[in-house]
Short mmCIF file of C-alpha atoms in Angstrom, two decimals:
data_model
loop_
_atom_site.label_atom_id
_atom_site.label_comp_id
_atom_site.label_asym_id
_atom_site.label_seq_id
_atom_site.Cartn_x
_atom_site.Cartn_y
_atom_site.Cartn_z
CA UNK A 699 -12.96 15.78 -0.12
CA UNK A 700 -15.46 14.53 2.47
CA UNK A 701 -14.10 12.27 5.27
CA UNK A 702 -13.87 8.67 3.93
CA UNK A 703 -14.15 5.23 5.77
CA UNK A 704 -11.05 2.71 4.44
CA UNK A 705 -10.98 -0.59 5.75
CA UNK A 706 -7.74 -2.17 4.87
CA UNK A 707 -6.86 -5.63 5.27
CA UNK A 708 -3.05 -6.20 4.85
CA UNK A 709 0.33 -6.96 6.64
CA UNK A 710 1.69 -5.61 9.90
CA UNK A 711 5.68 -5.94 9.80
CA UNK A 712 8.47 -4.36 12.48
CA UNK A 713 10.48 -2.63 9.68
CA UNK A 714 14.66 -3.13 10.17
CA UNK A 715 16.10 -0.62 7.94
CA UNK A 716 20.31 0.05 7.46
CA UNK A 717 21.48 2.78 5.30
CA UNK A 718 23.99 2.56 2.51
CA UNK A 719 26.05 4.76 0.05
CA UNK A 720 25.24 1.87 -2.84
CA UNK A 721 22.97 -1.32 -2.66
CA UNK A 722 24.66 -4.72 -2.85
CA UNK A 723 25.26 -6.89 -6.14
CA UNK A 724 24.72 -10.44 -5.61
CA UNK A 725 26.91 -12.14 -3.00
CA UNK A 726 28.21 -8.76 -1.99
CA UNK A 727 28.60 -7.31 1.29
CA UNK A 728 28.32 -3.42 1.73
CA UNK A 729 29.01 -1.61 5.16
CA UNK A 730 26.03 0.30 6.17
CA UNK A 731 24.73 2.68 8.94
CA UNK A 732 23.29 1.62 12.37
CA UNK A 733 20.25 -0.80 12.03
CA UNK A 734 16.77 1.77 12.54
CA UNK A 735 13.77 0.14 13.92
CA UNK A 736 10.20 1.32 12.92
CA UNK A 737 6.74 0.32 11.81
CA UNK A 738 5.95 -1.30 9.06
CA UNK A 739 3.88 -3.52 6.12
CA UNK A 740 2.19 -2.74 3.71
CA UNK A 741 -1.28 -2.98 5.41
CA UNK A 742 -0.60 -1.13 8.22
CA UNK A 743 1.67 1.24 5.90
CA UNK A 744 -1.36 1.79 3.84
CA UNK A 745 -3.84 2.41 6.53
CA UNK A 746 -1.61 5.17 8.51
CA UNK A 747 -1.25 7.01 5.20
CA UNK A 748 -4.74 6.70 4.77
CA UNK A 749 -4.89 8.17 8.31
CA UNK A 750 -2.17 10.74 7.60
CA UNK A 751 -4.66 11.66 4.54
CA UNK A 752 -7.47 12.70 6.53
CA UNK A 753 -9.45 9.57 6.57
CA UNK A 754 -10.90 6.95 9.05
CA UNK A 755 -9.43 3.71 8.96
CA UNK A 756 -10.14 0.31 10.50
CA UNK A 757 -7.47 -2.20 9.96
CA UNK A 758 -7.31 -5.88 9.70
CA UNK A 759 -4.49 -7.79 10.61
CA UNK A 760 -2.67 -10.21 12.59
CA UNK A 761 0.47 -9.84 15.07
CA UNK A 762 2.79 -11.88 16.87
CA UNK A 763 1.81 -12.54 20.73
CA UNK A 764 5.54 -10.89 21.13
CA UNK A 765 7.19 -7.34 22.01
CA UNK A 766 7.44 -6.67 18.44
CA UNK A 767 3.67 -7.17 17.70
CA UNK A 768 2.56 -5.02 20.74
CA UNK A 769 5.15 -2.09 19.38
CA UNK A 770 3.38 -2.18 16.36
CA UNK A 771 0.13 -2.26 17.47
CA UNK A 772 1.06 0.71 19.74
CA UNK A 773 2.12 2.74 16.83
CA UNK A 774 -0.24 2.00 14.56
CA UNK A 775 -2.46 3.11 16.59
CA UNK A 776 -0.93 6.45 17.37
CA UNK A 777 -1.56 7.47 13.97
CA UNK A 778 -5.44 7.16 14.61
CA UNK A 779 -6.10 3.64 13.18
CA UNK A 780 -8.79 1.57 14.31
CA UNK A 781 -6.53 -1.64 15.23
CA UNK A 782 -9.41 -3.41 17.18
CA UNK A 783 -9.15 -5.81 14.56
CA UNK A 784 -5.62 -6.77 14.48
CA UNK A 785 -5.17 -10.13 16.48
CA UNK A 786 -2.20 -11.29 17.92
CA UNK A 787 -1.09 -14.49 17.28
CA UNK A 788 0.67 -17.56 18.76
CA UNK A 789 3.75 -16.99 16.06
CA UNK A 790 6.38 -14.40 15.69
CA UNK A 791 5.28 -10.89 14.45
CA UNK A 792 6.46 -10.17 10.77
CA UNK A 793 9.72 -8.83 10.04
CA UNK A 794 11.06 -6.32 6.96
CA UNK A 795 14.66 -6.45 6.53
CA UNK A 796 15.17 -3.16 3.97
CA UNK A 797 18.54 -1.72 2.77
CA UNK A 798 18.53 1.97 1.60
CA UNK A 799 21.06 3.54 -0.87
CA UNK A 800 21.85 7.07 -0.88
CA UNK A 801 19.18 8.48 -3.32
CA UNK A 802 16.38 6.10 -1.92
CA UNK A 803 16.53 3.28 -3.91
CA UNK A 804 16.14 0.19 -1.71
CA UNK A 805 16.15 -3.44 -1.18
CA UNK A 806 13.33 -5.51 1.04
CA UNK A 807 13.32 -8.98 2.15
CA UNK A 808 10.24 -10.22 4.11
CA UNK A 809 9.72 -12.75 6.84
CA UNK A 810 5.76 -13.28 6.52
CA UNK A 811 5.52 -14.20 10.12
CA UNK A 812 2.14 -14.11 11.68
CA UNK A 813 0.61 -12.36 8.53
CA UNK A 814 0.61 -15.65 6.88
CA UNK A 815 -2.11 -16.63 9.45
CA UNK A 816 -4.63 -14.04 8.66
CA UNK A 817 -7.99 -15.41 7.85
CA UNK A 818 -10.83 -12.43 7.80
CA UNK A 819 -14.38 -13.61 8.43
CA UNK A 820 -17.30 -11.98 9.29
CA UNK A 821 -15.73 -8.25 8.44
CA UNK A 822 -18.16 -5.55 9.62
CA UNK A 823 -17.81 -3.21 6.46
CA UNK A 824 -20.74 -1.13 7.76
CA UNK A 825 -19.85 2.38 6.71
CA UNK A 826 -16.70 1.29 4.51
CA UNK A 827 -16.16 3.41 1.60
CA UNK A 828 -13.68 1.21 0.06
CA UNK A 829 -11.71 -1.76 0.84
CA UNK A 830 -8.05 -1.92 0.16
CA UNK A 831 -5.69 -5.12 -0.33
CA UNK A 832 -1.96 -6.07 -0.63
CA UNK A 833 -0.70 -9.57 -0.95
CA UNK A 834 2.09 -9.73 1.63
CA UNK A 835 -0.85 -11.66 3.33
CA UNK A 836 -2.38 -14.89 2.00
CA UNK A 837 -4.15 -14.38 -1.25
CA UNK A 838 -7.28 -16.29 0.40
CA UNK A 839 -7.56 -14.25 2.96
CA UNK A 840 -7.38 -11.76 0.15
CA UNK A 841 -10.14 -12.91 -1.85
CA UNK A 842 -12.36 -14.04 1.62
CA UNK A 843 -12.23 -10.33 2.13
CA UNK A 844 -12.81 -9.29 -1.21
CA UNK A 845 -15.89 -11.79 -1.48
CA UNK A 846 -17.52 -10.11 1.87
CA UNK A 847 -16.89 -6.55 0.59
CA UNK A 848 -18.50 -7.69 -2.67
CA UNK A 849 -21.83 -8.74 -0.81
CA UNK A 850 -21.94 -5.58 1.02
CA UNK A 851 -21.29 -3.31 -2.23
CA UNK A 852 -17.73 -1.72 -1.39
CA UNK A 853 -15.50 -1.22 -3.75
CA UNK A 854 -12.54 -3.49 -4.10
CA UNK A 855 -8.83 -1.92 -4.40
CA UNK A 856 -5.97 -4.53 -4.87
CA UNK A 857 -2.46 -3.53 -4.57
CA UNK A 858 -0.75 -7.30 -6.05
CA UNK A 859 1.97 -6.63 -4.26
CA UNK A 860 4.36 -8.33 -3.63
CA UNK A 861 3.37 -10.55 -6.81
CA UNK A 862 1.63 -13.64 -6.23
CA UNK A 863 0.42 -16.47 -8.15
CA UNK A 864 -3.06 -17.81 -7.77
CA UNK A 865 -5.01 -14.30 -8.74
CA UNK A 866 -7.73 -15.96 -10.94
CA UNK A 867 -10.47 -15.36 -8.73
CA UNK A 868 -9.33 -12.85 -7.02
CA UNK A 869 -8.87 -9.99 -10.21
CA UNK A 870 -12.42 -10.28 -11.04
CA UNK A 871 -13.84 -9.39 -7.47
CA UNK A 872 -11.40 -5.99 -7.99
CA UNK A 873 -12.71 -2.28 -8.89
CA UNK A 874 -9.16 -1.06 -9.08
CA UNK A 875 -5.86 -2.94 -9.51
CA UNK A 876 -2.86 -1.01 -8.86
CA UNK A 877 0.86 -2.56 -9.38
CA UNK A 878 4.04 -1.83 -10.27
CA UNK A 879 5.76 -2.44 -13.60
CA UNK A 880 6.92 -5.27 -12.46
CA UNK A 881 4.00 -6.86 -11.15
CA UNK A 882 2.65 -5.82 -13.98
CA UNK A 883 5.11 -7.72 -16.50
CA UNK A 884 4.01 -10.78 -14.04
CA UNK A 885 0.72 -10.53 -14.33
CA UNK A 886 0.26 -10.17 -17.97
CA UNK A 887 3.52 -10.21 -19.67
CA UNK A 888 3.65 -6.01 -20.03
CA UNK A 889 2.87 -3.02 -18.35
CA UNK A 890 -0.41 -2.51 -21.08
CA UNK A 891 -3.31 -1.49 -18.38
CA UNK A 892 -5.92 -2.98 -21.21
CA UNK A 893 -3.87 -6.10 -20.87
CA UNK A 894 -4.62 -5.67 -16.76
CA UNK A 895 -8.03 -4.98 -17.11
CA UNK A 896 -8.99 -7.99 -19.44
CA UNK A 897 -7.97 -10.36 -16.78
CA UNK A 898 -10.88 -8.79 -14.53
CA UNK A 899 -10.59 -5.85 -12.51
CA UNK A 900 -12.59 -2.98 -13.54
CA UNK A 901 -10.28 0.03 -13.46
CA UNK A 902 -6.06 -0.56 -13.55
CA UNK A 903 -3.08 1.46 -12.79
CA UNK A 904 0.75 1.17 -13.32
CA UNK A 905 3.07 2.96 -11.04
CA UNK A 906 6.06 3.84 -12.94
CA UNK A 907 8.82 5.40 -10.61
CA UNK A 908 10.21 8.72 -11.32
CA UNK A 909 7.85 8.81 -14.59
CA UNK A 910 4.64 8.74 -13.21
CA UNK A 911 1.78 6.59 -13.40
CA UNK A 912 -0.56 5.72 -16.05
CA UNK A 913 -4.00 4.24 -15.84
CA UNK A 914 -7.28 2.83 -17.73
CA UNK A 915 -10.74 2.51 -16.66
CA UNK A 916 -14.01 2.42 -18.58
CA UNK A 917 -13.67 6.20 -19.51
CA UNK A 918 -10.50 5.38 -21.57
CA UNK A 919 -6.67 5.48 -20.97
CA UNK A 920 -4.11 8.36 -19.08
CA UNK A 921 -0.67 9.11 -18.44
CA UNK A 922 0.01 11.25 -14.99
CA UNK A 923 3.69 13.02 -14.88
CA UNK A 924 5.63 12.22 -11.47
CA UNK A 925 5.80 15.46 -9.20
CA UNK A 926 9.99 16.39 -8.95
CA UNK A 927 10.91 16.37 -5.34
CA UNK A 928 14.26 15.96 -3.46
CA UNK A 929 13.84 12.34 -2.98
CA UNK A 930 15.78 10.42 -0.08
CA UNK A 931 14.09 7.34 0.73
CA UNK A 932 11.47 5.48 -1.36
CA UNK A 933 10.25 3.13 1.28
CA UNK A 934 6.91 3.71 1.57
CA UNK A 935 6.26 5.82 -1.50
CA UNK A 936 4.16 3.17 -3.44
CA UNK A 937 2.28 2.71 0.09
CA UNK A 938 1.32 6.40 0.19
CA UNK A 939 0.69 6.53 -3.09
CA UNK A 940 -1.92 3.53 -3.19
CA UNK A 941 -3.72 5.00 -0.38
CA UNK A 942 -4.52 8.30 -1.87
CA UNK A 943 -5.52 6.64 -4.57
CA UNK A 944 -7.97 4.57 -2.69
CA UNK A 945 -9.05 7.34 -0.87
CA UNK A 946 -9.68 9.50 -4.38
CA UNK A 947 -11.36 6.65 -5.84
CA UNK A 948 -13.89 6.11 -3.36
CA UNK A 949 -14.40 9.96 -3.24
CA UNK A 950 -15.85 9.63 -6.90
CA UNK A 951 -12.34 11.33 -8.80
CA UNK A 952 -12.13 10.97 -12.69
CA UNK A 953 -9.39 8.28 -12.85
CA UNK A 954 -7.25 10.67 -14.27
CA UNK A 955 -7.58 13.29 -11.27
CA UNK A 956 -7.11 10.28 -8.72
CA UNK A 957 -4.02 9.08 -10.02
CA UNK A 958 -2.21 12.59 -10.12
CA UNK A 959 -3.27 13.28 -6.48
CA UNK A 960 -1.50 9.86 -5.74
CA UNK A 961 1.60 10.42 -7.22
CA UNK A 962 1.85 13.85 -5.56
CA UNK A 963 1.27 12.15 -1.92
CA UNK A 964 3.88 9.31 -3.60
CA UNK A 965 6.28 12.14 -4.42
CA UNK A 966 6.18 13.59 -0.62
CA UNK A 967 6.65 10.40 0.75
CA UNK A 968 10.22 10.10 -0.76
CA UNK A 969 11.10 13.62 0.80
CA UNK A 970 11.99 11.55 3.87
CA UNK A 971 13.27 8.49 5.68
CA UNK A 972 11.31 5.48 6.84
CA UNK A 973 8.12 4.32 5.52
CA UNK A 974 5.21 5.60 8.34
CA UNK A 975 7.81 8.21 9.53
CA UNK A 976 7.65 9.87 6.15
CA UNK A 977 4.20 9.78 5.05
CA UNK A 978 2.46 13.24 4.40
CA UNK A 979 -0.56 14.86 5.29
CA UNK A 980 -3.72 15.83 3.35
CA UNK A 981 -3.23 19.76 3.48
CA UNK A 982 0.32 19.02 2.51
CA UNK A 983 -0.80 16.97 -0.56
CA UNK A 984 -2.82 19.56 -1.21
CA UNK A 985 -0.05 22.34 -1.27
CA UNK A 986 1.90 20.30 -3.75
CA UNK A 987 -1.15 19.62 -6.16
CA UNK A 988 -2.23 23.21 -6.34
CA UNK A 989 1.34 24.25 -6.64
CA UNK A 990 1.94 22.11 -9.62
CA UNK A 991 -1.52 22.83 -10.84
#
């Protein structure tokens, strides 16, 4: 696969993660291990994942004019991501509070901070093979970016996570929609990919966790199983899936092949702790893909 250029408009958060033996119930306190601080945010995570997978990546977003913001920018830049489009705003840097239980399941709460101020204008999409968006920034920001991409003939890929209202104008601009089961249900009342496509996108993929993923485009529907791996932490797996799917889709692979590669990448991301720290390289994905073929 040739080197692709991915343009990501999205969030940057500082992740604060605590490992627990089990997730707490409503109103319950559960003791955990020490707090681990690491770079995160869906925009930054998907940008780093794509860079690890071998793409040239440009990231547009916003952090606070504070120590956490500068730390985030440095961490993402070290991964080879072009962060010249990330601005510093007079606001707090976004923070994600993450609780991860043994086995990988997690709970996440986000304080949006500077991510809520993202307003992409005059994007230089020269050379971009695809635009990748998520919903940790305002829907209006995604809509502006998508309109600019469409005007330049750049495919638009939307990971509609976390679910947000007011997507009626955005979805018809989307070439590929990526959601999990909960997000799909919020959008169309179920997980039927045909119902998702009826909302406007040209193709749709629903991730199913350990059951893999299903997708649909003009060529038909597909169901792809997961790759069995020793999972320890699912944080960042979905973002890795999205990055690999975006790259495979931009490269013109049939949807079923693109989804299968994305499942391999997402599975590998669960075999280490943390989001960006556990993301695989392109070579690792190719080896797992080859062994399972």
